[in-house]
Short mmCIF file of C-alpha atoms in Angstrom, two decimals:
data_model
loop_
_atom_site.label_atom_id
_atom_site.label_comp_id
_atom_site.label_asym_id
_atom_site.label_seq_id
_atom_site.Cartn_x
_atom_site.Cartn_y
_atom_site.Cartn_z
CA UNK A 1 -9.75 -40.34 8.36
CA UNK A 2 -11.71 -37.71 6.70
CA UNK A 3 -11.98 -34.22 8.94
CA UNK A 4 -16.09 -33.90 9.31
CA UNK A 5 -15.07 -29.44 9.11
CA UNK A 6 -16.78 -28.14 6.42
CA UNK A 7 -16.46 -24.81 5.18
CA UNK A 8 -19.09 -22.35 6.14
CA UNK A 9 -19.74 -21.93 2.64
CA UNK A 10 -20.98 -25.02 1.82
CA UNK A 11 -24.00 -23.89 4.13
CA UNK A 12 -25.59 -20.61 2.76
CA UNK A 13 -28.22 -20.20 5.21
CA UNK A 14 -26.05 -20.71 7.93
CA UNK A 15 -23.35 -18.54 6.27
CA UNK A 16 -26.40 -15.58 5.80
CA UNK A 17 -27.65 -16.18 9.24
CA UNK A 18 -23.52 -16.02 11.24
CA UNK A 19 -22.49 -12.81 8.72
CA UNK A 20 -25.83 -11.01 10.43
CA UNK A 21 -25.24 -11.96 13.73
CA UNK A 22 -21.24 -10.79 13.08
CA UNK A 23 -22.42 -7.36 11.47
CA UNK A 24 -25.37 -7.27 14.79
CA UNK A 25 -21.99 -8.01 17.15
CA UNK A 26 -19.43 -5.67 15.39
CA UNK A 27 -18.61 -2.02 15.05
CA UNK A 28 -18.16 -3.51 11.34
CA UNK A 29 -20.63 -1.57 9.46
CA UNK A 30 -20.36 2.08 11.53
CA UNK A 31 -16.34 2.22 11.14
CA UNK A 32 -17.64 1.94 7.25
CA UNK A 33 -20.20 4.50 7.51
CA UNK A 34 -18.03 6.99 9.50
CA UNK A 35 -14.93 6.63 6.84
CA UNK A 36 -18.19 7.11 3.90
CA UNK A 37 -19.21 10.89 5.97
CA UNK A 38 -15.91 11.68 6.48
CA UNK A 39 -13.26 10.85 4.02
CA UNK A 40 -15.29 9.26 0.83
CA UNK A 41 -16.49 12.76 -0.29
CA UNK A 42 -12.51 13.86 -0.83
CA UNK A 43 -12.02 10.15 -2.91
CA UNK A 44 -14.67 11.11 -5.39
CA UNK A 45 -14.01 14.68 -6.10
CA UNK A 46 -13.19 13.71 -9.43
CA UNK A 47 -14.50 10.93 -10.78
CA UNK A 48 -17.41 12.91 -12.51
CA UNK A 49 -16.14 16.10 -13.64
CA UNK A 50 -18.12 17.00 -16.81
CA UNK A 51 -19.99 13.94 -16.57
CA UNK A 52 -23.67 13.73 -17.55
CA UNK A 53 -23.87 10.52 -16.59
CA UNK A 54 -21.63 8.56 -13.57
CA UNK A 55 -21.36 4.97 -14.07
CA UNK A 56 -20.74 2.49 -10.42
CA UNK A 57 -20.21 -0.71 -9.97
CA UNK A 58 -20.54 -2.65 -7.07
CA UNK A 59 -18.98 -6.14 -7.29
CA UNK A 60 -20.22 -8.13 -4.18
CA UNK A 61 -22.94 -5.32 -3.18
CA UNK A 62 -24.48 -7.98 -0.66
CA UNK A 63 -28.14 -6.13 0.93
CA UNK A 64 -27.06 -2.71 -0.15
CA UNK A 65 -26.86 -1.02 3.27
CA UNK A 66 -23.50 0.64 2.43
CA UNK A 67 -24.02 0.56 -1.39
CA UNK A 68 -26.37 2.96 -0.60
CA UNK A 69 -24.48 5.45 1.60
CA UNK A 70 -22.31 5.51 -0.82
CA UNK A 71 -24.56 6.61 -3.85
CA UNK A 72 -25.87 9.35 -1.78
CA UNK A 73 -22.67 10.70 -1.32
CA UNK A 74 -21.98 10.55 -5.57
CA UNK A 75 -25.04 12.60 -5.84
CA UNK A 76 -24.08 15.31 -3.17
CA UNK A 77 -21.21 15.52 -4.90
CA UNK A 78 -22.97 15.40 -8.33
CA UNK A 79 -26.70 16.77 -7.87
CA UNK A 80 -28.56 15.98 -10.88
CA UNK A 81 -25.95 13.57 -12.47
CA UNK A 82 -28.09 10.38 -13.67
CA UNK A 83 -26.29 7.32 -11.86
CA UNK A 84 -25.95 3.93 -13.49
CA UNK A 85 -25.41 1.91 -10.31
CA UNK A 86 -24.21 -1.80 -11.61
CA UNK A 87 -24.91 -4.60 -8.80
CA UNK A 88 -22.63 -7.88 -8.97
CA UNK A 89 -24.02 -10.23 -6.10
CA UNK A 90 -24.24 -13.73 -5.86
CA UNK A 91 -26.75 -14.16 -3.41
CA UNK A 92 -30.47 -14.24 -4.56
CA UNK A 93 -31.18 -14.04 -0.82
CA UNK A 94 -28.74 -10.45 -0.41
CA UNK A 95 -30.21 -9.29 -3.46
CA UNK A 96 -33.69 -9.27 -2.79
CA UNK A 97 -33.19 -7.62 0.57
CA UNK A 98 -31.56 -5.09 -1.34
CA UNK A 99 -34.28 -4.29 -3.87
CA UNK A 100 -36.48 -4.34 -0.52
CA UNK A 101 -33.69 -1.21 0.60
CA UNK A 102 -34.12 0.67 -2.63
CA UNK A 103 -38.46 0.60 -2.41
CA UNK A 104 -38.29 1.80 0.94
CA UNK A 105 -35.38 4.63 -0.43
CA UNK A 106 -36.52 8.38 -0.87
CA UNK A 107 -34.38 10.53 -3.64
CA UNK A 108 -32.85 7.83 -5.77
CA UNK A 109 -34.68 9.51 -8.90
CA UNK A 110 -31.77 9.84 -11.14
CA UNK A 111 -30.09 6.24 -9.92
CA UNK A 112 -30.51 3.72 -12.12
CA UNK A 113 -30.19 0.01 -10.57
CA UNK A 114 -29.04 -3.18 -12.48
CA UNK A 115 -28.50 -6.60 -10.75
CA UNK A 116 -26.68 -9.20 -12.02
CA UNK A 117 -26.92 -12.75 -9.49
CA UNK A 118 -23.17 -13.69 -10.29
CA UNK A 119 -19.79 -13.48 -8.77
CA UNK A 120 -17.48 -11.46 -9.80
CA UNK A 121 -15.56 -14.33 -11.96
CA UNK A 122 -19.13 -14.90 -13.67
CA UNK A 123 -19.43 -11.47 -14.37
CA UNK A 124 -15.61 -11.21 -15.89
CA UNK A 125 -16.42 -14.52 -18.41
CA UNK A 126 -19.61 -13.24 -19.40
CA UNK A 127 -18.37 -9.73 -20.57
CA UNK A 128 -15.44 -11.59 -22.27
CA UNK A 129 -17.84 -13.88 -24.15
CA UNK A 130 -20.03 -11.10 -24.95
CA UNK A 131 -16.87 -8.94 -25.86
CA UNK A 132 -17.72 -5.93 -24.00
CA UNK A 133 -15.47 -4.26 -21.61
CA UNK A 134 -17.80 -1.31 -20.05
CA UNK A 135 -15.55 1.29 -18.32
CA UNK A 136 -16.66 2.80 -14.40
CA UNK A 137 -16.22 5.85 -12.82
CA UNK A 138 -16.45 4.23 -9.51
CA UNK A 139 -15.96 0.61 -8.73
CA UNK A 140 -15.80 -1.24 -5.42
CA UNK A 141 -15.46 -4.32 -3.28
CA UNK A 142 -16.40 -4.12 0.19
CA UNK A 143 -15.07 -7.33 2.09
CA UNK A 144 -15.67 -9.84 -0.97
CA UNK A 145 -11.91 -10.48 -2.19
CA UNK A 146 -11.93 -13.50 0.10
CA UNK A 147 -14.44 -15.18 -2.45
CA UNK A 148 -12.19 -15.19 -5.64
CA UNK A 149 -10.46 -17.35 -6.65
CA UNK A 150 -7.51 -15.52 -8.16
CA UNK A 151 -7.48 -12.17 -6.35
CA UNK A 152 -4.33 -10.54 -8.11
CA UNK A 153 -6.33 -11.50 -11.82
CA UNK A 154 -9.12 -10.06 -9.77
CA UNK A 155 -7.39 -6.92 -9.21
CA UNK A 156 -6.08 -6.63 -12.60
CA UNK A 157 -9.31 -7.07 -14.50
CA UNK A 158 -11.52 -4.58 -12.17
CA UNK A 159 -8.62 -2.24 -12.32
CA UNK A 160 -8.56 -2.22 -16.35
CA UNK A 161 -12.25 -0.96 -16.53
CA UNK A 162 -11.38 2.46 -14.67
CA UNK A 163 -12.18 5.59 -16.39
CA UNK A 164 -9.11 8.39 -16.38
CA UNK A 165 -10.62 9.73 -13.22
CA UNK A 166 -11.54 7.14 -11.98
CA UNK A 167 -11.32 5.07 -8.35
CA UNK A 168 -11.31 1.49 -7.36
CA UNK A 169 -12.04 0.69 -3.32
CA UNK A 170 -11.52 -2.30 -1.84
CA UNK A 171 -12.00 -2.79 1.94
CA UNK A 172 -11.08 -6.01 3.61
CA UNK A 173 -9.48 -6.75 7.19
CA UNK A 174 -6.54 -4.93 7.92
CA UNK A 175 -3.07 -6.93 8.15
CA UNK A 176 -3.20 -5.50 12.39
CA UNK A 177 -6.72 -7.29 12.68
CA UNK A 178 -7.31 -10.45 14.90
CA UNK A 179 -8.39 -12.08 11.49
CA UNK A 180 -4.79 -11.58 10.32
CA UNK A 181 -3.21 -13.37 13.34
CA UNK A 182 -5.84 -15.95 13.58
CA UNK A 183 -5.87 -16.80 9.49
CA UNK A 184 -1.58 -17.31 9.55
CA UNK A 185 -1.67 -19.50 12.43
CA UNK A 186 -4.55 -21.88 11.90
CA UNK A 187 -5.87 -20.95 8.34
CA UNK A 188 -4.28 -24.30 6.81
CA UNK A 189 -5.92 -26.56 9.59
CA UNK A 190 -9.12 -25.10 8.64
CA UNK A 191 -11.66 -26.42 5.60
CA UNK A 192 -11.02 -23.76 3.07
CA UNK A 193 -11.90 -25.81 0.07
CA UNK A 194 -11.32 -23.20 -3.00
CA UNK A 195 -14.17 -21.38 -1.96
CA UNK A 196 -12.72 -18.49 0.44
CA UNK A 197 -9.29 -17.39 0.52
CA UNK A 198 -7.94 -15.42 3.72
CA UNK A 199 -6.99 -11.95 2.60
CA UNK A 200 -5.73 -9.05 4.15
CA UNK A 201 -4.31 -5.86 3.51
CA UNK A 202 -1.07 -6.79 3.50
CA UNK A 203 -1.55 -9.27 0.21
CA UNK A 204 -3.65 -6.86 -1.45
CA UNK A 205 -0.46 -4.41 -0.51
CA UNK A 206 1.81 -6.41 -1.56
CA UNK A 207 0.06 -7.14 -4.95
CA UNK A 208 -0.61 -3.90 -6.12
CA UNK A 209 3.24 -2.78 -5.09
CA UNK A 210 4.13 -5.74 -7.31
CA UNK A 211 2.16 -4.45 -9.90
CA UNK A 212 2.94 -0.97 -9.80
CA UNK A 213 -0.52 0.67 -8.69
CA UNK A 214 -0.70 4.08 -7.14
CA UNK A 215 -3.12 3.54 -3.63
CA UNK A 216 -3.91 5.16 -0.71
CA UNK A 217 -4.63 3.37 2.47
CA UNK A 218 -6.92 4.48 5.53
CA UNK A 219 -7.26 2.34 8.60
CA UNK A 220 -10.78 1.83 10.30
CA UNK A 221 -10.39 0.57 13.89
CA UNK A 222 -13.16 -1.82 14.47
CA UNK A 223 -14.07 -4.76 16.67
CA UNK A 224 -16.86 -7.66 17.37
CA UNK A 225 -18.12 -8.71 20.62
CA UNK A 226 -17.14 -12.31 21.08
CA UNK A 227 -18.04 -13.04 24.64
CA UNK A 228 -20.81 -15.21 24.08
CA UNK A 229 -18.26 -17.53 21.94
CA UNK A 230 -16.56 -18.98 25.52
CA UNK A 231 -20.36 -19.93 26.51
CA UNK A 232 -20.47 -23.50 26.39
CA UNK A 233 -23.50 -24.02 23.62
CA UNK A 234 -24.56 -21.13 23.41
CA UNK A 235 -26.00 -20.39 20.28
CA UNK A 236 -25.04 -17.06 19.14
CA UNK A 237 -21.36 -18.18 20.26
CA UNK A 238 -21.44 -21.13 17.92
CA UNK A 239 -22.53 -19.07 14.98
CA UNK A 240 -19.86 -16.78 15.81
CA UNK A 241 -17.24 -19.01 16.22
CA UNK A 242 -18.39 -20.77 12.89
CA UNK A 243 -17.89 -17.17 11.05
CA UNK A 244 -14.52 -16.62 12.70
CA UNK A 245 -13.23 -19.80 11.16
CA UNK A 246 -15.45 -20.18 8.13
CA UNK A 247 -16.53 -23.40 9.64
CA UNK A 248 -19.69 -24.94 9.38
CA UNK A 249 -20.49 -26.16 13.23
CA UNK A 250 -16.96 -25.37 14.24
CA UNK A 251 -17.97 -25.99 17.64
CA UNK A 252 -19.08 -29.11 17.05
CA UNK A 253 -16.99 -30.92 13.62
CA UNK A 254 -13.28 -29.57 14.87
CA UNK A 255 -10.82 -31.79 16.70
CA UNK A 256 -11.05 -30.81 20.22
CA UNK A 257 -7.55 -29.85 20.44
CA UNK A 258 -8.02 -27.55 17.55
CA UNK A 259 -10.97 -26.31 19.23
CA UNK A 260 -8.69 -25.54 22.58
CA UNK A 261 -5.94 -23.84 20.58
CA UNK A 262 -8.45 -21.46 18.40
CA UNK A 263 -10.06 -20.70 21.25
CA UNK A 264 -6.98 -19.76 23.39
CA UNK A 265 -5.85 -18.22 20.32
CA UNK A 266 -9.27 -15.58 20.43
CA UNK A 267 -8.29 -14.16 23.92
CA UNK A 268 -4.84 -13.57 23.05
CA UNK A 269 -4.32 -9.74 23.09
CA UNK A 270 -2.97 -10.40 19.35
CA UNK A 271 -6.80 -11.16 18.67
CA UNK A 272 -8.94 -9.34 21.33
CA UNK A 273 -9.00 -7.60 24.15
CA UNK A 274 -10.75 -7.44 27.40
CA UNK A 275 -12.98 -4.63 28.43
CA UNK A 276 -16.45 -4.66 31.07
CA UNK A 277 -16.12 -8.35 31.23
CA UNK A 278 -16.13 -8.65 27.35
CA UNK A 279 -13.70 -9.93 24.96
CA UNK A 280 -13.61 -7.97 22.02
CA UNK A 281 -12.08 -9.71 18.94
CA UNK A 282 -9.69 -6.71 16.84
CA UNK A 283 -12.07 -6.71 13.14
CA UNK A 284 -10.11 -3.65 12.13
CA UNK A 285 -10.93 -2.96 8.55
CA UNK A 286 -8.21 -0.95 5.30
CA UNK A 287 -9.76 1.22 3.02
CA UNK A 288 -7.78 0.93 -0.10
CA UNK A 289 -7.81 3.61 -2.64
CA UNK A 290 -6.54 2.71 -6.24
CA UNK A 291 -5.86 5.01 -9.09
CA UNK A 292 -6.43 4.57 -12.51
#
């Protein structure tokens, strides 16, 4: 018989509404805004040098919170530098919200925005069919690899469109996260479908070594509150729990001794730990730095 799990993806709104509710729960987004103060200044010393004109992409730039943060750091670095800020997002939904962000933005004068609804894949055909290949001076990915298809091809093709001094950052769960333990052990009894792989930084690691990149690596210690996820129908829980495994209704469509194991699985010290009566699920994050 058929397994009613379907992947979380199947449900967009759902998907939108358990990513908010994981971003309102985690330390997610502040780990990436302290490693943007602190350490993204020294990654970009260079990529403008003599520039008149700085040229970013953002493949998977969701509502443009950090997208943001990180353009204001290019023009402290760069003051007066016009910015060509490129936007590949899939979601009409995450793009509007971040066209909201920029209205309601002071000092963006001299950043130019383009949006382009498409995944990254969409955005690699069309600029082979149209025969362009448009070098960047900054590119990133901030937790999207899991939504390609082929990540190394991925990799390669953002990677080719790097200026000399250029970078390429990708953050995604590190390979010491909860994610990482959970995804080995119960990522094949789970309804992937082809539409989310489970990444960490240990394939993206292992990729790049493969390929011969130079990287650097940062770790950002980070973690979600899942206590309300061992509250019988509760409904923050649920939508937790349905983020965790990329299920739609996890709760709800997985066989109940799946259900036991994942759940035993989330209190594990390998996945969280315990602290004031909380369980707090280890969504430690890598920052990974890629030359030219």
């Amino acid at each position: 018989m058929a397994s009613p799990m379907r992947s979380l993806l199947t449900n967009p709104a759902r998907y939108l509404q358990s990513f908010r509710l994981f971003l309102a729960n985690s330390t997610e987004h502040q780990s990436m805004r302290e490693f943007m103060e602190r350490q993204l200044p020294a990654v970009i010393a260079s990529i403008g040098n003599g520039k008149s004109t700085i040229n970013v992409l953002s493949v998977g730039g969701g509502a443009g919170e950090i997208d943001l943060l990180i353009l204001s750091k290019v023009q402290a670095r760069y003051p007066g530098v016009t910015i060509n800020n490129n936007v590949i997002e899939p979601s009409a939904d995450q793009i509007s919200k971040y066209k909201e962000r920029v209205a309601e933005a002071s000092n963006l004068e001299n950043v130019k925005f383009t949006w382009h609804e498409e995944t990254a894949y969409e955005y690699e055909s069309r600029m082979n069919a149209e025969k362009k290949s448009k070098k960047w001076d900054f590119i990133h990915m901030i937790q999207m690899l899991y939504y390609v298809k082929d990540v190394p091809a991925t990799l390669r093709y953002f990677h080719s469109l790097l200026e000399a001094q250029a970078k390429l950052l990708i953050i995604l769960v590190s390979g010491s996260s909860g994610w990482e333990t959970l995804w080995r052990k119960y990522g094949s009894s789970l309804p992937l479908d082809d539409l989310c792989s489970y990444v960490s930084s240990v394939d993206i690691k292992r990729i790049l070594d493969a390929a011969g990149l130079k990287y650097q690596l940062h770790e950002l210690p980070s973690h979600m509150d899942i206590t309300s996820c061992f509250i019988e129908g509760n409904e923050d829980g649920e939508l937790l729990l349905d983020f965790l495994t990329e299920t739609c209704e996890f709760s709800k469509t997985a066989p109940p001794e799946l259900k036991r194991q994942v759940m035993e699985e989330l209190r594990k010290p390998e996945c969280s730990e315990k602290r004031d009566g909380k369980v707090l699920f280890n969504n430690s994050l890598s920052v990974i730095v890629i030359e030219p």
